[in-house]
Short mmCIF file of C-alpha atoms in Angstrom, two decimals:
data_model
loop_
_atom_site.label_atom_id
_atom_site.label_comp_id
_atom_site.label_asym_id
_atom_site.label_seq_id
_atom_site.Cartn_x
_atom_site.Cartn_y
_atom_site.Cartn_z
CA MET A 1 -38.96 23.14 20.42
CA ASN A 2 -39.30 19.88 22.26
CA ALA A 3 -38.74 21.53 25.62
CA GLU A 4 -41.42 24.10 24.95
CA ALA A 5 -43.89 21.42 24.01
CA LEU A 6 -43.15 19.62 27.25
CA HIS A 7 -43.84 22.73 29.33
CA THR A 8 -47.31 23.13 27.93
CA HIS A 9 -48.26 19.67 29.09
CA ASP A 10 -48.69 18.54 32.64
CA ALA A 11 -45.96 15.94 32.52
CA PRO A 12 -43.59 14.66 29.93
CA PRO A 13 -44.30 11.19 28.57
CA ILE A 14 -42.64 8.52 30.67
CA GLY A 15 -39.15 7.64 29.49
CA ARG A 16 -38.86 10.73 27.32
CA THR A 17 -36.27 13.26 28.25
CA ALA A 18 -35.39 16.50 26.64
CA ALA A 19 -31.67 15.80 26.77
CA PRO A 20 -29.96 17.88 24.10
CA LEU A 21 -28.51 16.20 21.06
CA VAL A 22 -24.76 15.96 21.68
CA HIS A 23 -23.77 14.25 18.46
CA PRO A 24 -25.84 14.54 15.27
CA LEU A 25 -26.35 11.37 13.26
CA TRP A 26 -23.65 12.15 10.67
CA VAL A 27 -21.05 12.49 13.41
CA ARG A 28 -22.00 9.14 14.92
CA ILE A 29 -22.01 7.31 11.58
CA ALA A 30 -18.67 8.82 10.57
CA HIS A 31 -17.21 7.98 13.99
CA TRP A 32 -18.11 4.29 13.86
CA VAL A 33 -17.22 3.88 10.20
CA ASN A 34 -13.88 5.40 11.10
CA VAL A 35 -13.44 2.90 13.93
CA VAL A 36 -13.82 0.05 11.44
CA ALA A 37 -11.62 1.70 8.79
CA MET A 38 -8.87 2.59 11.28
CA ALA A 39 -8.90 -0.89 12.83
CA LEU A 40 -8.46 -2.43 9.36
CA MET A 41 -5.79 0.06 8.29
CA VAL A 42 -3.73 -0.15 11.48
CA THR A 43 -3.77 -3.94 11.86
CA SER A 44 -3.07 -4.60 8.16
CA GLY A 45 -0.44 -1.85 8.25
CA TRP A 46 1.35 -3.66 11.09
CA ARG A 47 1.60 -6.73 8.90
CA VAL A 48 3.00 -4.65 6.04
CA TYR A 49 5.50 -3.10 8.48
CA ASN A 50 6.65 -6.59 9.53
CA ALA A 51 7.78 -7.36 5.97
CA SER A 52 10.50 -4.72 6.31
CA PRO A 53 10.57 -3.29 9.84
CA LEU A 54 11.80 0.27 10.32
CA PHE A 55 12.79 -0.41 13.90
CA GLY A 56 14.14 -3.38 15.82
CA PHE A 57 10.79 -4.98 16.47
CA GLU A 58 7.87 -6.61 14.72
CA PHE A 59 4.21 -6.61 15.60
CA PRO A 60 2.96 -9.96 16.95
CA GLU A 61 1.29 -11.75 14.06
CA ALA A 62 -1.78 -12.55 16.17
CA ILE A 63 -2.78 -8.87 16.28
CA THR A 64 -2.15 -8.21 12.58
CA LEU A 65 -4.54 -8.57 9.68
CA GLY A 66 -3.96 -10.27 6.37
CA GLY A 67 -2.07 -13.47 7.19
CA TRP A 68 0.80 -12.58 4.82
CA LEU A 69 2.15 -9.48 3.12
CA GLY A 70 -0.07 -9.82 0.04
CA GLY A 71 -3.18 -10.30 2.14
CA ALA A 72 -2.31 -7.37 4.38
CA LEU A 73 -1.74 -5.14 1.36
CA MET A 74 -5.12 -6.15 -0.08
CA TRP A 75 -6.82 -5.18 3.17
CA HIS A 76 -4.84 -1.95 3.42
CA PHE A 77 -5.63 -0.82 -0.13
CA ALA A 78 -9.29 -1.79 0.24
CA ALA A 79 -9.87 -0.13 3.61
CA MET A 80 -8.11 3.03 2.41
CA TRP A 81 -11.18 3.87 0.32
CA LEU A 82 -13.44 3.53 3.34
CA LEU A 83 -11.09 5.66 5.43
CA ALA A 84 -10.64 8.33 2.75
CA VAL A 85 -14.29 8.68 1.70
CA ASN A 86 -15.55 8.66 5.28
CA GLY A 87 -12.82 11.10 6.32
CA LEU A 88 -13.64 13.48 3.48
CA VAL A 89 -17.35 13.43 4.29
CA TYR A 90 -16.63 13.98 7.98
CA LEU A 91 -14.20 16.86 7.45
CA THR A 92 -16.45 18.52 4.87
CA LEU A 93 -19.53 18.36 7.09
CA GLY A 94 -17.48 19.40 10.12
CA PHE A 95 -16.37 22.58 8.41
CA VAL A 96 -19.58 23.32 6.51
CA THR A 97 -21.91 22.90 9.48
CA GLY A 98 -19.57 24.93 11.69
CA ARG A 99 -19.32 22.05 14.17
CA PHE A 100 -15.52 22.15 14.28
CA ARG A 101 -15.55 25.93 14.87
CA HIS A 102 -18.14 25.72 17.63
CA LYS A 103 -16.83 22.62 19.36
CA LEU A 104 -13.09 22.89 18.99
CA LEU A 105 -12.30 26.60 19.01
CA PRO A 106 -10.75 28.43 20.67
CA ILE A 107 -7.85 26.30 21.92
CA SER A 108 -5.61 28.38 24.16
CA PRO A 109 -2.38 26.96 25.59
CA ARG A 110 -3.28 28.41 28.99
CA ALA A 111 -6.64 26.60 29.04
CA VAL A 112 -4.99 23.37 27.94
CA ILE A 113 -2.43 23.56 30.76
CA ALA A 114 -5.14 24.40 33.29
CA ASP A 115 -7.32 21.52 32.14
CA VAL A 116 -4.43 19.05 32.12
CA LYS A 117 -3.74 20.03 35.74
CA ALA A 118 -7.41 19.68 36.60
CA ALA A 119 -7.59 16.29 34.90
CA LEU A 120 -4.53 14.98 36.73
CA THR A 121 -5.94 16.04 40.09
CA GLY A 122 -9.35 14.59 39.28
CA HIS A 123 -11.11 17.91 39.07
CA LEU A 124 -11.98 18.01 35.39
CA SER A 125 -15.71 17.81 34.91
CA HIS A 126 -17.48 15.97 32.10
CA ASP A 127 -20.92 17.11 33.24
CA ASP A 128 -21.82 18.69 29.95
CA LEU A 129 -20.91 16.33 27.13
CA ALA A 130 -21.78 18.98 24.57
CA VAL A 131 -18.91 21.20 25.67
CA TYR A 132 -15.36 19.95 25.18
CA ASN A 133 -12.67 20.93 27.66
CA ALA A 134 -9.41 22.35 26.36
CA VAL A 135 -7.59 19.00 26.40
CA GLN A 136 -10.37 17.38 24.39
CA ARG A 137 -10.35 20.24 21.91
CA LEU A 138 -6.60 19.95 21.45
CA LEU A 139 -6.68 16.15 21.06
CA TYR A 140 -9.70 16.07 18.73
CA ALA A 141 -8.29 18.83 16.51
CA GLY A 142 -4.83 17.28 16.69
CA ILE A 143 -5.97 13.80 15.71
CA MET A 144 -7.73 15.24 12.66
CA VAL A 145 -4.44 16.79 11.55
CA VAL A 146 -2.73 13.44 12.18
CA GLY A 147 -5.49 11.74 10.16
CA VAL A 148 -4.82 14.02 7.21
CA VAL A 149 -1.05 13.52 7.48
CA VAL A 150 -1.35 9.73 7.75
CA VAL A 151 -3.36 9.70 4.51
CA LEU A 152 -0.98 12.07 2.70
CA SER A 153 2.14 10.18 3.85
CA GLY A 154 0.42 6.94 2.85
CA LEU A 155 -0.24 8.35 -0.62
CA SER A 156 3.44 9.36 -0.78
CA ILE A 157 4.54 5.80 -0.09
CA TRP A 158 1.98 4.29 -2.45
CA LYS A 159 2.66 6.67 -5.36
CA PRO A 160 6.17 8.10 -4.92
CA VAL A 161 6.50 8.65 -8.70
CA GLN A 162 3.02 9.84 -9.71
CA LEU A 163 2.74 12.04 -6.59
CA GLN A 164 6.45 12.87 -6.35
CA GLU A 165 5.89 16.48 -5.26
CA LEU A 166 3.88 15.22 -2.30
CA THR A 167 6.52 12.60 -1.50
CA ALA A 168 9.20 15.30 -1.67
CA LEU A 169 7.18 17.33 0.82
CA PHE A 170 7.73 14.53 3.35
CA GLY A 171 11.44 14.42 2.56
CA GLY A 172 11.31 11.55 0.06
CA TYR A 173 10.09 7.97 0.03
CA GLU A 174 12.10 6.65 2.98
CA ALA A 175 11.27 9.63 5.21
CA ALA A 176 7.57 9.31 4.30
CA ARG A 177 7.61 5.75 5.69
CA TYR A 178 8.75 7.11 9.06
CA VAL A 179 6.12 9.86 8.97
CA HIS A 180 3.46 7.25 8.16
CA PHE A 181 4.62 5.11 11.07
CA ALA A 182 4.72 8.08 13.48
CA CYS A 183 1.14 9.00 12.53
CA MET A 184 0.04 5.42 13.17
CA ALA A 185 1.72 5.54 16.59
CA ALA A 186 -0.04 8.84 17.37
CA ILE A 187 -3.39 7.37 16.33
CA VAL A 188 -2.91 4.27 18.48
CA ALA A 189 -1.90 6.44 21.46
CA PHE A 190 -4.96 8.64 20.89
CA VAL A 191 -7.25 5.61 20.69
CA PHE A 192 -5.82 4.30 23.96
CA ILE A 193 -6.52 7.55 25.81
CA HIS A 194 -9.87 7.95 24.05
CA VAL A 195 -11.07 4.46 25.02
CA VAL A 196 -9.89 4.84 28.62
CA MET A 197 -11.79 8.13 28.90
CA ALA A 198 -14.90 6.61 27.34
CA LEU A 199 -14.79 3.83 29.92
CA LEU A 200 -14.31 6.34 32.74
CA VAL A 201 -17.24 8.44 31.49
CA PRO A 202 -19.64 5.84 30.04
CA ARG A 203 -22.23 8.52 29.26
CA SER A 204 -19.91 9.79 26.56
CA LEU A 205 -19.93 6.37 24.90
CA ARG A 206 -23.73 6.29 25.06
CA ALA A 207 -23.85 9.75 23.49
CA MET A 208 -21.74 8.54 20.56
CA ILE A 209 -24.26 5.73 20.01
CA THR A 210 -27.64 7.32 20.71
CA GLY A 211 -26.65 10.91 20.15
CA ARG A 212 -27.74 12.05 23.63
CA MET B 1 -6.58 -19.11 -5.03
CA ALA B 2 -3.30 -18.91 -6.92
CA ARG B 3 -2.06 -21.34 -9.49
CA ALA B 4 0.72 -23.50 -8.12
CA PRO B 5 3.82 -21.34 -8.33
CA HIS B 6 6.45 -22.30 -10.87
CA VAL B 7 9.63 -23.61 -9.36
CA ILE B 8 13.10 -24.13 -10.72
CA PRO B 9 13.37 -27.75 -11.80
CA GLY B 10 15.65 -29.72 -9.52
CA VAL B 11 15.57 -27.18 -6.72
CA ASP B 12 14.26 -28.19 -3.33
CA LYS B 13 10.95 -26.43 -2.80
CA ASN B 14 11.66 -25.95 0.88
CA LEU B 15 14.81 -24.07 0.01
CA LEU B 16 12.84 -21.92 -2.36
CA ILE B 17 10.47 -20.83 0.31
CA LYS B 18 13.14 -20.14 2.89
CA ASP B 19 13.95 -16.62 1.83
CA ALA B 20 10.39 -15.51 1.57
CA ALA B 21 8.97 -17.72 4.28
CA LYS B 22 7.49 -14.87 6.24
CA LEU B 23 5.92 -13.39 3.15
CA LEU B 24 4.42 -16.48 1.57
CA PRO B 25 0.91 -17.61 2.29
CA ASP B 26 0.83 -20.94 4.07
CA PRO B 27 -0.61 -23.26 1.44
CA ALA B 28 -1.98 -25.56 4.13
CA ARG B 29 -4.02 -22.75 5.58
CA ARG B 30 -5.02 -21.55 2.14
CA GLY B 31 -7.06 -18.43 2.90
CA PHE B 32 -4.83 -15.70 4.24
CA LEU B 33 -7.70 -14.34 6.25
CA LYS B 34 -7.35 -16.80 9.07
CA GLY B 35 -5.11 -14.22 10.65
CA ALA B 36 -8.15 -12.05 10.93
CA ALA B 37 -9.54 -14.14 13.77
CA SER B 38 -8.35 -11.49 16.19
CA LEU B 39 -10.87 -9.15 14.64
CA GLY B 40 -13.70 -10.86 16.43
CA ALA B 41 -14.71 -7.58 17.96
CA LEU B 42 -15.03 -6.06 14.54
CA THR B 43 -17.16 -8.98 13.41
CA PHE B 44 -19.36 -8.31 16.40
CA LEU B 45 -19.62 -4.61 15.58
CA THR B 46 -20.43 -5.01 11.92
CA GLY B 47 -22.60 -8.06 12.29
CA CYS B 48 -20.99 -9.78 9.35
CA ASP B 49 -18.24 -12.32 9.45
CA ILE B 50 -15.34 -10.64 7.73
CA THR B 51 -13.16 -13.59 8.62
CA ASP B 52 -15.15 -15.73 6.21
CA GLY B 53 -12.08 -16.43 4.10
CA VAL B 54 -13.44 -17.25 0.68
CA SER B 55 -15.99 -14.47 0.26
CA ALA B 56 -13.79 -11.83 1.87
CA GLU B 57 -10.90 -12.78 -0.33
CA LYS B 58 -13.13 -12.54 -3.39
CA VAL B 59 -14.23 -9.04 -2.44
CA LEU B 60 -10.66 -7.99 -1.68
CA ARG B 61 -9.50 -9.26 -5.06
CA GLN B 62 -12.28 -7.31 -6.76
CA ILE B 63 -11.21 -4.15 -4.95
CA SER B 64 -7.62 -4.91 -5.97
CA ARG B 65 -8.78 -5.02 -9.61
CA PHE B 66 -10.58 -1.73 -9.08
CA ASN B 67 -7.30 -0.34 -7.71
CA ASP B 68 -5.58 -1.47 -10.93
CA CYS B 69 -7.95 0.80 -12.86
CA ALA B 70 -7.50 3.65 -10.40
CA GLN B 71 -3.73 3.41 -10.81
CA ALA B 72 -3.95 3.30 -14.60
CA VAL B 73 -5.91 6.56 -14.40
CA LEU B 74 -3.33 8.06 -11.99
CA LEU B 75 -0.47 7.16 -14.33
CA LYS B 76 0.83 10.33 -15.97
CA ARG B 77 2.40 9.07 -19.18
CA GLY B 78 5.31 11.44 -19.65
CA LEU B 79 6.11 11.74 -15.95
CA LEU B 80 9.59 10.49 -15.12
CA ALA B 81 10.69 8.90 -11.89
CA GLN B 82 13.26 10.94 -10.00
CA THR B 83 16.88 10.25 -10.93
CA TYR B 84 19.85 10.42 -8.58
CA PRO B 85 23.61 11.11 -8.71
CA GLU B 86 26.13 8.23 -8.69
CA SER B 87 26.91 9.00 -5.06
CA ALA B 88 23.37 8.07 -4.05
CA ILE B 89 23.65 4.47 -5.29
CA THR B 90 22.99 1.91 -2.54
CA ARG B 91 26.07 -0.30 -2.07
CA PRO B 92 25.83 -3.19 -1.79
CA PHE B 93 22.55 -3.28 -3.66
CA PRO B 94 20.28 -5.92 -2.07
CA PHE B 95 19.53 -9.26 -3.66
CA ASN B 96 15.91 -10.22 -3.20
CA ALA B 97 13.96 -13.18 -4.53
CA TYR B 98 11.83 -16.05 -3.35
CA TYR B 99 14.98 -18.20 -3.46
CA ASN B 100 18.60 -17.88 -2.35
CA LEU B 101 21.25 -16.40 -4.59
CA ASP B 102 22.95 -19.76 -5.15
CA GLU B 103 19.63 -21.01 -6.52
CA ALA B 104 19.25 -18.15 -8.98
CA PRO B 105 19.18 -19.11 -12.66
CA GLU B 106 22.51 -19.36 -14.45
CA VAL B 107 22.01 -18.39 -18.06
CA ASP B 108 24.67 -19.31 -20.59
CA PRO B 109 25.26 -16.15 -22.67
CA ALA B 110 26.35 -18.20 -25.69
CA ASP B 111 23.06 -20.09 -25.78
CA TYR B 112 20.86 -17.17 -24.79
CA LYS B 113 18.14 -16.13 -27.18
CA LEU B 114 15.38 -13.72 -26.31
CA SER B 115 12.21 -15.00 -27.88
CA VAL B 116 9.73 -12.39 -29.04
CA GLY B 117 6.13 -13.27 -29.75
CA GLY B 118 2.54 -12.20 -29.97
CA MET B 119 1.46 -9.08 -31.80
CA VAL B 120 4.79 -8.23 -33.43
CA ALA B 121 5.77 -7.98 -37.10
CA ASN B 122 9.10 -9.74 -36.61
CA ASN B 123 9.32 -12.57 -34.11
CA ARG B 124 12.88 -13.71 -34.76
CA PRO B 125 14.76 -14.39 -31.52
CA TRP B 126 17.54 -12.03 -30.41
CA THR B 127 21.03 -13.02 -29.33
CA LEU B 128 22.81 -11.10 -26.60
CA ASP B 129 25.24 -9.53 -29.10
CA GLN B 130 22.32 -8.26 -31.17
CA LEU B 131 20.68 -6.84 -28.06
CA TYR B 132 23.92 -5.24 -26.84
CA ALA B 133 24.27 -3.50 -30.22
CA LEU B 134 21.06 -1.49 -29.68
CA PRO B 135 21.32 2.11 -28.38
CA GLN B 136 21.64 2.10 -24.60
CA GLU B 137 21.17 4.65 -21.86
CA LYS B 138 21.75 4.72 -18.13
CA GLN B 139 19.31 5.54 -15.35
CA ILE B 140 19.98 5.93 -11.63
CA THR B 141 16.61 5.44 -10.00
CA ARG B 142 15.01 4.16 -6.83
CA HIS B 143 13.94 0.54 -6.72
CA ILE B 144 11.02 0.15 -4.29
CA CYS B 145 10.13 -3.29 -2.99
CA VAL B 146 6.61 -4.40 -2.14
CA GLU B 147 8.05 -5.19 1.31
CA GLY B 148 8.62 -1.48 1.86
CA TRP B 149 12.40 -1.10 1.60
CA SER B 150 14.00 0.80 -1.23
CA ALA B 151 17.45 1.07 -2.79
CA ILE B 152 18.96 3.28 -5.47
CA GLY B 153 20.65 1.50 -8.35
CA SER B 154 22.24 2.25 -11.70
CA TRP B 155 20.83 0.40 -14.67
CA THR B 156 21.94 0.60 -18.29
CA GLY B 157 20.09 -0.78 -21.26
CA VAL B 158 17.72 -0.29 -24.15
CA ARG B 159 14.40 1.48 -23.91
CA LEU B 160 11.71 -1.16 -24.17
CA SER B 161 9.72 1.25 -26.37
CA GLU B 162 12.69 1.38 -28.76
CA PHE B 163 12.86 -2.40 -28.89
CA LEU B 164 9.10 -2.74 -29.36
CA ALA B 165 9.34 -0.33 -32.31
CA ARG B 166 12.17 -2.39 -33.87
CA VAL B 167 10.22 -5.65 -33.68
CA GLY B 168 7.16 -3.93 -35.11
CA ALA B 169 5.02 -4.44 -32.03
CA ASP B 170 1.39 -3.41 -32.23
CA THR B 171 1.44 -0.92 -29.38
CA ARG B 172 -2.34 -0.78 -29.38
CA ALA B 173 -2.15 -4.16 -27.63
CA ARG B 174 -2.98 -3.98 -23.96
CA TYR B 175 -0.12 -5.89 -22.38
CA VAL B 176 3.43 -7.07 -22.60
CA TRP B 177 4.16 -10.39 -20.93
CA PHE B 178 7.61 -11.50 -19.74
CA ARG B 179 8.84 -15.00 -18.95
CA CYS B 180 12.00 -15.68 -17.00
CA ALA B 181 14.54 -18.49 -16.93
CA GLU B 182 13.30 -19.86 -13.60
CA GLY B 183 9.63 -19.75 -14.59
CA TYR B 184 8.86 -16.38 -13.02
CA SER B 185 6.54 -14.27 -15.12
CA ASN B 186 4.94 -10.84 -15.28
CA THR B 187 2.35 -9.00 -17.31
CA ILE B 188 2.52 -5.21 -17.58
CA ASP B 189 0.24 -2.60 -19.14
CA MET B 190 1.28 -1.14 -22.50
CA ALA B 191 1.43 2.42 -21.10
CA THR B 192 4.18 1.33 -18.73
CA ALA B 193 5.91 -0.71 -21.44
CA LEU B 194 6.16 2.47 -23.52
CA HIS B 195 7.30 4.65 -20.61
CA PRO B 196 10.65 6.30 -21.44
CA GLN B 197 12.28 4.85 -18.31
CA THR B 198 11.13 1.27 -18.91
CA GLN B 199 14.34 -0.44 -19.87
CA MET B 200 15.71 -3.76 -21.07
CA THR B 201 18.65 -3.75 -18.69
CA PHE B 202 22.04 -5.31 -19.52
CA ARG B 203 24.31 -3.52 -17.05
CA PHE B 204 24.17 -2.76 -13.37
CA ASP B 205 26.44 -0.07 -11.96
CA ASN B 206 28.28 0.06 -15.32
CA GLU B 207 29.17 -3.67 -15.18
CA ILE B 208 27.54 -6.51 -17.11
CA LEU B 209 24.40 -7.37 -15.15
CA PRO B 210 25.51 -9.86 -12.49
CA ARG B 211 23.63 -13.10 -11.88
CA ALA B 212 22.14 -11.71 -8.67
CA TYR B 213 20.43 -8.89 -10.52
CA GLY B 214 19.13 -10.90 -13.45
CA PHE B 215 21.85 -11.78 -15.99
CA PRO B 216 21.60 -11.51 -18.89
CA MET B 217 18.56 -9.21 -18.97
CA LYS B 218 16.10 -7.71 -16.57
CA ILE B 219 13.27 -5.31 -17.27
CA ARG B 220 13.70 -2.18 -15.20
CA MET B 221 10.62 -0.07 -14.49
CA PRO B 222 11.11 2.68 -11.92
CA THR B 223 7.36 3.28 -12.14
CA LYS B 224 6.51 -0.14 -10.71
CA LEU B 225 7.28 -2.10 -7.55
CA GLY B 226 10.35 -4.33 -7.65
CA PHE B 227 8.53 -7.62 -8.16
CA LYS B 228 7.10 -6.22 -11.42
CA ASN B 229 10.71 -5.81 -12.66
CA PRO B 230 11.47 -9.34 -13.92
CA LYS B 231 15.03 -10.72 -13.97
CA TYR B 232 16.57 -13.47 -16.19
CA VAL B 233 14.04 -12.58 -18.92
CA VAL B 234 14.06 -15.09 -21.77
CA ALA B 235 10.80 -14.33 -23.55
CA MET B 236 8.40 -11.48 -24.15
CA GLU B 237 5.05 -11.38 -25.82
CA VAL B 238 2.85 -8.49 -26.95
CA THR B 239 -0.68 -9.54 -26.17
CA ASN B 240 -4.23 -8.53 -25.40
CA GLN B 241 -4.51 -11.30 -22.85
CA ASP B 242 -3.63 -10.65 -19.21
CA ARG B 243 -1.46 -13.62 -18.34
CA GLY B 244 -0.92 -12.56 -14.75
CA GLY B 245 2.35 -13.27 -13.01
CA TYR B 246 4.07 -15.20 -10.26
CA TRP B 247 3.21 -12.91 -7.35
CA GLU B 248 0.17 -11.27 -8.92
CA ASN B 249 -1.56 -14.65 -9.07
CA GLN B 250 -0.95 -15.08 -5.35
CA GLY B 251 -2.48 -11.77 -4.41
CA TYR B 252 -0.04 -8.92 -4.92
CA ASN B 253 -1.75 -6.06 -6.70
CA TRP B 254 -1.53 -6.53 -10.46
CA PHE B 255 -0.75 -2.94 -11.46
CA SER B 256 1.58 -2.17 -8.55
CA GLY B 257 2.47 1.22 -9.96
CA LEU B 258 4.52 3.76 -8.08
#
């Protein structure tokens, strides 16, 4: 509509471009709310982990949130509402608007392998931000699954009696703690790759802020 | 924030803190949000100073109270915690407190009297022999600590609901409050007090409850985190007043249901 209007005039107004909308407003809001929620959940979760570590290490206190176990738990059980409500809105809109179907499907193993090869040899193009390559599709779809599992395993740890069927699904309370930790690790790894890519392709960061 | 924690008279406070040093808030720093300084980037993003200790802590405590309500709604009254076979019992079962074992209360069974108060018809105190004479049952359930670890134990004792009926407690009251020999205390919701697995425990692993696990009596609730399961209980009160508790006053979630 905009493009048509521009053609009927001699020249487009200065500074106006007809760049297509890459990310609608709801995607951008949900993305940045999720950044805040995830940062709170992960850093407070590290502090909770330190109270009874599953492995032979603790997270440095300086990068944890809460100051002590009780403080960390307060943050964790406050930010969970932000994470859950925002996540539900995002997933609902993603399915209802068809965005997930259009943007993320299909994901074929062959395309993923080809795109990984292309990425490693520096031949993977990010010219069109509106179209995700196969690696992006796999990672974005995958991290949503991880996001759902991290919430469900978290609920299993929080309510192992009231939600005992769910906890049993993860193999019991102790196993659910490991699942919860593994999901956190996957999320942190994803964020690392995601941020590196955003820095390598700054236009993608701009698109997540302005939409274009 | 919290009231000054009760301590055992005559026990060095520094010793008390030793066991839980990494868990306790540093009283000198007061607000536990100082650790949030590393979230400067987040402050920048949101434009509000979430590291502002006092106001953030206030909001967090309000959300924690909201979570109490959410958990009360989630609580399915008749739903039992999973039980396990003898072979699943964790041996040795961990001792955990904010003090060392050699500083744990030593209660003389001959002098022991459980005082019962508040909204009850009969507030006469109970001796151990009287308590032991009540019908007992055993449960093998998972004890889950607020720190994250868990252990399976075997507890034998009297249903709290049975005892509350015998003392003529008004079970329309909102809370039951427990006080312990060392000054520890706890308030629980009536729904949990009446839960069939909430137990006045006198035996652990078929033996008289050892000092480490709360001799002569602990309150076992497999539907609540470990710190809500008081040991060395010397008094209980049926009340409409939320009297908080040792850890709850410092910031652990009040309901702490499982």
